[in-house]
PDB file of C-alpha atoms in Angstrom:
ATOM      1  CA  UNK A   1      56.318 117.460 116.247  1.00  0.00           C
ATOM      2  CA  UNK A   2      56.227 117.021 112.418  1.00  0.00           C
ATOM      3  CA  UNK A   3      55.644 121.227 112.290  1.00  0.00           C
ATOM      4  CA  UNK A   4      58.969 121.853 114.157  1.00  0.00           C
ATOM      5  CA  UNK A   5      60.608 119.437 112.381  1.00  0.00           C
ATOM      6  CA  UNK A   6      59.693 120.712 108.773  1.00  0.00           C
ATOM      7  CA  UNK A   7      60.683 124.473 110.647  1.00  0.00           C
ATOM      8  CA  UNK A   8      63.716 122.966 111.167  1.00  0.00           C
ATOM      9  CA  UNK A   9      64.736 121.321 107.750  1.00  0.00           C
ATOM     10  CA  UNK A  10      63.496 125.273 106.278  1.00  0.00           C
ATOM     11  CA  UNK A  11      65.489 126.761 108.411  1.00  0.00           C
ATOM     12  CA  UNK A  12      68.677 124.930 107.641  1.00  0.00           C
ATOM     13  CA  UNK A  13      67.944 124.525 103.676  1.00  0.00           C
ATOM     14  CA  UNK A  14      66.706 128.288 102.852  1.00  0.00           C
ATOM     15  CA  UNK A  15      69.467 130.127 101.133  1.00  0.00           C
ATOM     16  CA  UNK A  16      70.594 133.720 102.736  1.00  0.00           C
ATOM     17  CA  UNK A  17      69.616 136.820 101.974  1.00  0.00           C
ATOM     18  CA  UNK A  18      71.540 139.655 102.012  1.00  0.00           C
ATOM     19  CA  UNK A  19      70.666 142.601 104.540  1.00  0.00           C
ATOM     20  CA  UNK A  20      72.859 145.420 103.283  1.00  0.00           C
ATOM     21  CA  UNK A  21      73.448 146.827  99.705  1.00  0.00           C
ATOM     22  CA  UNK A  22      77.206 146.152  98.970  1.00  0.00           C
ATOM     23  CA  UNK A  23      77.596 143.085  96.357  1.00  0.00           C
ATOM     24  CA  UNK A  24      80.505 142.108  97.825  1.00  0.00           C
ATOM     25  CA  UNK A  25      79.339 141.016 101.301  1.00  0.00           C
ATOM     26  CA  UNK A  26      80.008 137.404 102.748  1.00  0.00           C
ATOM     27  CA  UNK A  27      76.284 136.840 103.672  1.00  0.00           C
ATOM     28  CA  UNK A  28      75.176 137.138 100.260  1.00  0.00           C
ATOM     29  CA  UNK A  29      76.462 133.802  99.048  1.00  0.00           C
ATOM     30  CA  UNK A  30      76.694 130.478 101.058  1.00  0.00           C
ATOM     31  CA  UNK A  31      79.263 129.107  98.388  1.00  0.00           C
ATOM     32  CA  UNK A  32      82.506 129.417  99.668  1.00  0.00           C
ATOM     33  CA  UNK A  33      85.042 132.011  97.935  1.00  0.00           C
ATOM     34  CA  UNK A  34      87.177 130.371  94.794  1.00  0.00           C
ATOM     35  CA  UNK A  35      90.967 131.703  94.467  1.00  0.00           C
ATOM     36  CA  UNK A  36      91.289 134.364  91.998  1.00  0.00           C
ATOM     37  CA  UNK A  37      91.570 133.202  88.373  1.00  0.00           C
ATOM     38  CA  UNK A  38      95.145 132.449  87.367  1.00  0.00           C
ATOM     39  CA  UNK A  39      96.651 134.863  84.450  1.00  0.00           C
ATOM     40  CA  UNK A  40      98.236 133.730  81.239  1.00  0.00           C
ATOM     41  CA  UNK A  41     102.040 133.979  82.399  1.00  0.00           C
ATOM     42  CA  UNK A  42     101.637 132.253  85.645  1.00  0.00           C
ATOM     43  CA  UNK A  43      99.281 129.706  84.191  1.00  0.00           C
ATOM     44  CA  UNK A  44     102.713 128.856  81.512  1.00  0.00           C
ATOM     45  CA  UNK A  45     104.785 128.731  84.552  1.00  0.00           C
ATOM     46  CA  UNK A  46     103.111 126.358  86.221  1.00  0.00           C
ATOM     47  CA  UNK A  47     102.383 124.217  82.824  1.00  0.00           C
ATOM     48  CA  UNK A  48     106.334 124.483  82.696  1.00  0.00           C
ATOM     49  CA  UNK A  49     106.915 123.114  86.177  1.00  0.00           C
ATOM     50  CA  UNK A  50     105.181 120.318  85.677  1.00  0.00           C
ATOM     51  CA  UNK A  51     106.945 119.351  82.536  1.00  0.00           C
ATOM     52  CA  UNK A  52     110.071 119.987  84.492  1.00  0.00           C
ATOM     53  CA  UNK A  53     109.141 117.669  87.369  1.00  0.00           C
ATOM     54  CA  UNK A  54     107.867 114.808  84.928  1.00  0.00           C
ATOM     55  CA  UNK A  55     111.117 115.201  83.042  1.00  0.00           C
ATOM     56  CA  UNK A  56     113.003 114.721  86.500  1.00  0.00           C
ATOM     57  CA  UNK A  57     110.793 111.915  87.610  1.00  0.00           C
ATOM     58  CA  UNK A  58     111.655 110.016  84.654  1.00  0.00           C
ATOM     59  CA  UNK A  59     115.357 110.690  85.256  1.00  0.00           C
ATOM     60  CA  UNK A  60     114.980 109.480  88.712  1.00  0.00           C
ATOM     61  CA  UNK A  61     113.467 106.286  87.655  1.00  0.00           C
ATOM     62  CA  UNK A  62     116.117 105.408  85.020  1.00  0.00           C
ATOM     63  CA  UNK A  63     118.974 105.888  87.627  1.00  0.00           C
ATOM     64  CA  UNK A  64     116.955 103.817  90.016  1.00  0.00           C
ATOM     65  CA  UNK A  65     116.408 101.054  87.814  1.00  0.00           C
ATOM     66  CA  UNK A  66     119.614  99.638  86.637  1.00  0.00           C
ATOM     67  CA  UNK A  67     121.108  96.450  88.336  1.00  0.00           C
ATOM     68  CA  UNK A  68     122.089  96.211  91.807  1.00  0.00           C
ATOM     69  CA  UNK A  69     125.717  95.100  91.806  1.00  0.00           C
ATOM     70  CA  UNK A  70     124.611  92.160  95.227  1.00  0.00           C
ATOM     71  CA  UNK A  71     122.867  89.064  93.670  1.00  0.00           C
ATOM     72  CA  UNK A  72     120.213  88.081  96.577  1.00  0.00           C
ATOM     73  CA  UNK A  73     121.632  84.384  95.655  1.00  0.00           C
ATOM     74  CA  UNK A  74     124.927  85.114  96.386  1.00  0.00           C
ATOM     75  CA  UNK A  75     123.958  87.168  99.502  1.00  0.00           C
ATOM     76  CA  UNK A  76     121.806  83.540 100.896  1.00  0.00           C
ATOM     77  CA  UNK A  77     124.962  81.344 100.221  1.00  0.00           C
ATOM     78  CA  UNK A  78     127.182  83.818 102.026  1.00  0.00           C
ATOM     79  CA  UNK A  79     125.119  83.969 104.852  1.00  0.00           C
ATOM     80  CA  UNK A  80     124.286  80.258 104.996  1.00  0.00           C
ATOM     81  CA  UNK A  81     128.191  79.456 104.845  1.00  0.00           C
ATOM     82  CA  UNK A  82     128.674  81.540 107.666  1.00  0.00           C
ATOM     83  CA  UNK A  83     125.831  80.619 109.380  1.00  0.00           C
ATOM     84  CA  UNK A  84     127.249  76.728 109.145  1.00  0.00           C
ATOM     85  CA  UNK A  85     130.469  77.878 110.046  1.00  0.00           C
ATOM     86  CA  UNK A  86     129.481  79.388 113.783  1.00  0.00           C
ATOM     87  CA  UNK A  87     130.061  76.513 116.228  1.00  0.00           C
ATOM     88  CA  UNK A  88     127.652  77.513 119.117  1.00  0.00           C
ATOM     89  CA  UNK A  89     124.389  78.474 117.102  1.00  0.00           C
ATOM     90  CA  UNK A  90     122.435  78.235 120.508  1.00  0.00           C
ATOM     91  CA  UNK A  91     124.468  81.389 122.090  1.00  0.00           C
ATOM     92  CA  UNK A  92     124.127  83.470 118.757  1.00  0.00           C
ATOM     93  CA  UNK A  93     120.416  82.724 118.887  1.00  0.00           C
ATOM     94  CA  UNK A  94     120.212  83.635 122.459  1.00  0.00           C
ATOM     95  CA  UNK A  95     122.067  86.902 121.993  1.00  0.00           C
ATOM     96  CA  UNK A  96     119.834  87.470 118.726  1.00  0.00           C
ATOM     97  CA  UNK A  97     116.586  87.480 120.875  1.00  0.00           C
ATOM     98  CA  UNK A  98     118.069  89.662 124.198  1.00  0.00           C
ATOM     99  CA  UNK A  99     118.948  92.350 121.730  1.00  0.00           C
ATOM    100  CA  UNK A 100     115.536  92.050 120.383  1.00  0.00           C
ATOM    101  CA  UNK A 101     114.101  92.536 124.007  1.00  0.00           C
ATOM    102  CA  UNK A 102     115.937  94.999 124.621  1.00  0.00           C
ATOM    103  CA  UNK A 103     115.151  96.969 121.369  1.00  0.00           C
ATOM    104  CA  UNK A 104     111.673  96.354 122.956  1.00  0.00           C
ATOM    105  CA  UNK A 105     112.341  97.194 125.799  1.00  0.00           C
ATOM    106  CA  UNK A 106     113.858 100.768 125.285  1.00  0.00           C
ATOM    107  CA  UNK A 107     111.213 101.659 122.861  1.00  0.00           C
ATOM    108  CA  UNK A 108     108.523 101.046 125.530  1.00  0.00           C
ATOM    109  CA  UNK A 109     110.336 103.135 128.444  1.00  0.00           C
ATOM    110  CA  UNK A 110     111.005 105.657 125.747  1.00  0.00           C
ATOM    111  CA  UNK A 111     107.447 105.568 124.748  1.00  0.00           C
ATOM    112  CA  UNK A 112     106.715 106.054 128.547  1.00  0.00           C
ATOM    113  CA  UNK A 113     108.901 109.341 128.640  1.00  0.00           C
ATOM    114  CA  UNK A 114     107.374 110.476 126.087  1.00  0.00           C
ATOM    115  CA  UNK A 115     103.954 110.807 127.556  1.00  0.00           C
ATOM    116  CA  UNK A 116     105.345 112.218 130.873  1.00  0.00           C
ATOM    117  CA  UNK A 117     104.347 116.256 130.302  1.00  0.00           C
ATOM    118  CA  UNK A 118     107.124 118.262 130.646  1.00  0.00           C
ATOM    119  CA  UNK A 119     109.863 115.619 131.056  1.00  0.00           C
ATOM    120  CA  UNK A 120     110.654 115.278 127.019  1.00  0.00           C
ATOM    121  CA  UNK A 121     111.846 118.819 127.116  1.00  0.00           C
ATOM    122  CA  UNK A 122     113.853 118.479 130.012  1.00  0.00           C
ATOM    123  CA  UNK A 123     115.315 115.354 128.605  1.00  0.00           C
ATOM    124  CA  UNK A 124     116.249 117.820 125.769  1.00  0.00           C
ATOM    125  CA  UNK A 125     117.856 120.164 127.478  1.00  0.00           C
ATOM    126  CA  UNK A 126     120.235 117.890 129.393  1.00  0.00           C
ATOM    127  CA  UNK A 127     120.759 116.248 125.871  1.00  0.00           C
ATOM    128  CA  UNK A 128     121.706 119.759 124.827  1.00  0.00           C
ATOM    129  CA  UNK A 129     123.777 120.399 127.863  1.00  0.00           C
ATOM    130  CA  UNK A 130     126.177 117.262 127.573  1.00  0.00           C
ATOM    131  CA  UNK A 131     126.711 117.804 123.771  1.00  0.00           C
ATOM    132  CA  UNK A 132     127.750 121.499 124.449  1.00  0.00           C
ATOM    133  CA  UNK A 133     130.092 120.102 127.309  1.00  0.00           C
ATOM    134  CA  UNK A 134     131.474 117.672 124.908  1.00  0.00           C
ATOM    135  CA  UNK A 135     132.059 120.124 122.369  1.00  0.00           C
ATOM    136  CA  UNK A 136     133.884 121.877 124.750  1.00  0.00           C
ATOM    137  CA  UNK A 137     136.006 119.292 126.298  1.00  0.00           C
ATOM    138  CA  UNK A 138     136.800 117.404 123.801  1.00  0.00           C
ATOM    139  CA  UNK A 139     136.664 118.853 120.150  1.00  0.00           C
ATOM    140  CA  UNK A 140     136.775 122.588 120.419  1.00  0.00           C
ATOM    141  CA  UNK A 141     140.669 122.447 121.315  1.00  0.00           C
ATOM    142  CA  UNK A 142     143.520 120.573 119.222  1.00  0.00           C
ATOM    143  CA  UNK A 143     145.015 119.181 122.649  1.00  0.00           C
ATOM    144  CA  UNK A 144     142.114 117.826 124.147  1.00  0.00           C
ATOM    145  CA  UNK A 145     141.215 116.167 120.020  1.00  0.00           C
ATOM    146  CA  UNK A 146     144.302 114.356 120.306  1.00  0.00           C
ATOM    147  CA  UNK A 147     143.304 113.121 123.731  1.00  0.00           C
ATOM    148  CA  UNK A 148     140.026 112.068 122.446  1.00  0.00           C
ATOM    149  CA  UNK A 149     141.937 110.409 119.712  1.00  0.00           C
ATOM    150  CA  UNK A 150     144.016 108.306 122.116  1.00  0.00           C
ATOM    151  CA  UNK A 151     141.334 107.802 124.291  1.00  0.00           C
ATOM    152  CA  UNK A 152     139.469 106.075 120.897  1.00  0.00           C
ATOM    153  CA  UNK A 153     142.801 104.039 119.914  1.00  0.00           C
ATOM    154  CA  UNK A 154     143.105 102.561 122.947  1.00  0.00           C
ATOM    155  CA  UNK A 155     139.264 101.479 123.642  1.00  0.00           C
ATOM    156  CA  UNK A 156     139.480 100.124 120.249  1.00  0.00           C
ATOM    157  CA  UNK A 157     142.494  97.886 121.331  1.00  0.00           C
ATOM    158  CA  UNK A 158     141.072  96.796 124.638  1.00  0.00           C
ATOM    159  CA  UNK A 159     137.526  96.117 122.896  1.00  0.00           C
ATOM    160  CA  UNK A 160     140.053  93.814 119.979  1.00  0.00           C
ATOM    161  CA  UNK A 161     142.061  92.538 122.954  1.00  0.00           C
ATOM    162  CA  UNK A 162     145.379  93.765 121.696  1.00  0.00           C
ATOM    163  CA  UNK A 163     146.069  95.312 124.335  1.00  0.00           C
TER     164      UNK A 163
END
């Protein structure tokens, strides 16, 4: 037991020795291969890109660091006044919580697609199909753009109940 085992760790730690005559041969190392040794030029290069992407890093984070122009104080006070001026807080709430669900909801079913095999694809091609259709119908011709453009104005004033 102990013999095969010592065979073992010999056989697995002994270093390789090369059976033909060319230096070059992958059995005569068991280090792996390093990338060839950058020259001068390209070694400036990339010494200069990185001075060029520091130099734009600090750039970004001055422009990201000035002021917002929304004080998070005055955002809380505007929602709290609106909040206190909605009369029936239950129904918001209510509302608030089904869209939630449903959020949930379509994620999961999505989610459930998704594992299907071959039904994400199809699901992409009909995707595909009804935008080229709409394309077509509605915004590849100046008529039918106008048309979609009434259609729009007048969901808009049914939605707004000015209709």
């Amino acid at each position: 037991m102990a013999a095969t085992a010592y065979a073992a760790a010999t056989a697995v730690l002994t270093p390789r020795v090369c059976t033909t005559s060319t230096v070059k041969s992958p059995c005569c190392s068991a280090l792996p291969y390093l990338p060839p040794r950058l020259s001068v030029s390209s070694f400036s290069s990339s010494i200069k890109q990185v001075s060029e992407s520091r130099r734009f890093s600090s750039l970004q984070t001055r422009a990201s660091s000035e002021e917002s122009p929304v004080d998070a104080s005055e955002l809380f006070t505007d929602l709290k006044e609106k909040w206190d001026a909605v009369e029936n807080k239950s129904t918001v709430i209510l509302y608030g919580g089904g869209a939630i669900v449903a959020v949930w909801l379509s994620s999961t079913i999505v989610g459930a697609i998704n594992s299907i095999p071959l039904l994400p694809k199809i699901m992409e091609l009909v995707g595909l199909g009804y935008t080229g259709w709409f394309v077509y119908r509605y915004l590849l011709f100046k008529s039918s753009r106008k048309e979609l453009a009434t259609d729009i104005e007048a969901l808009k004033k049914k939605i707004a109940g000015t209709e």
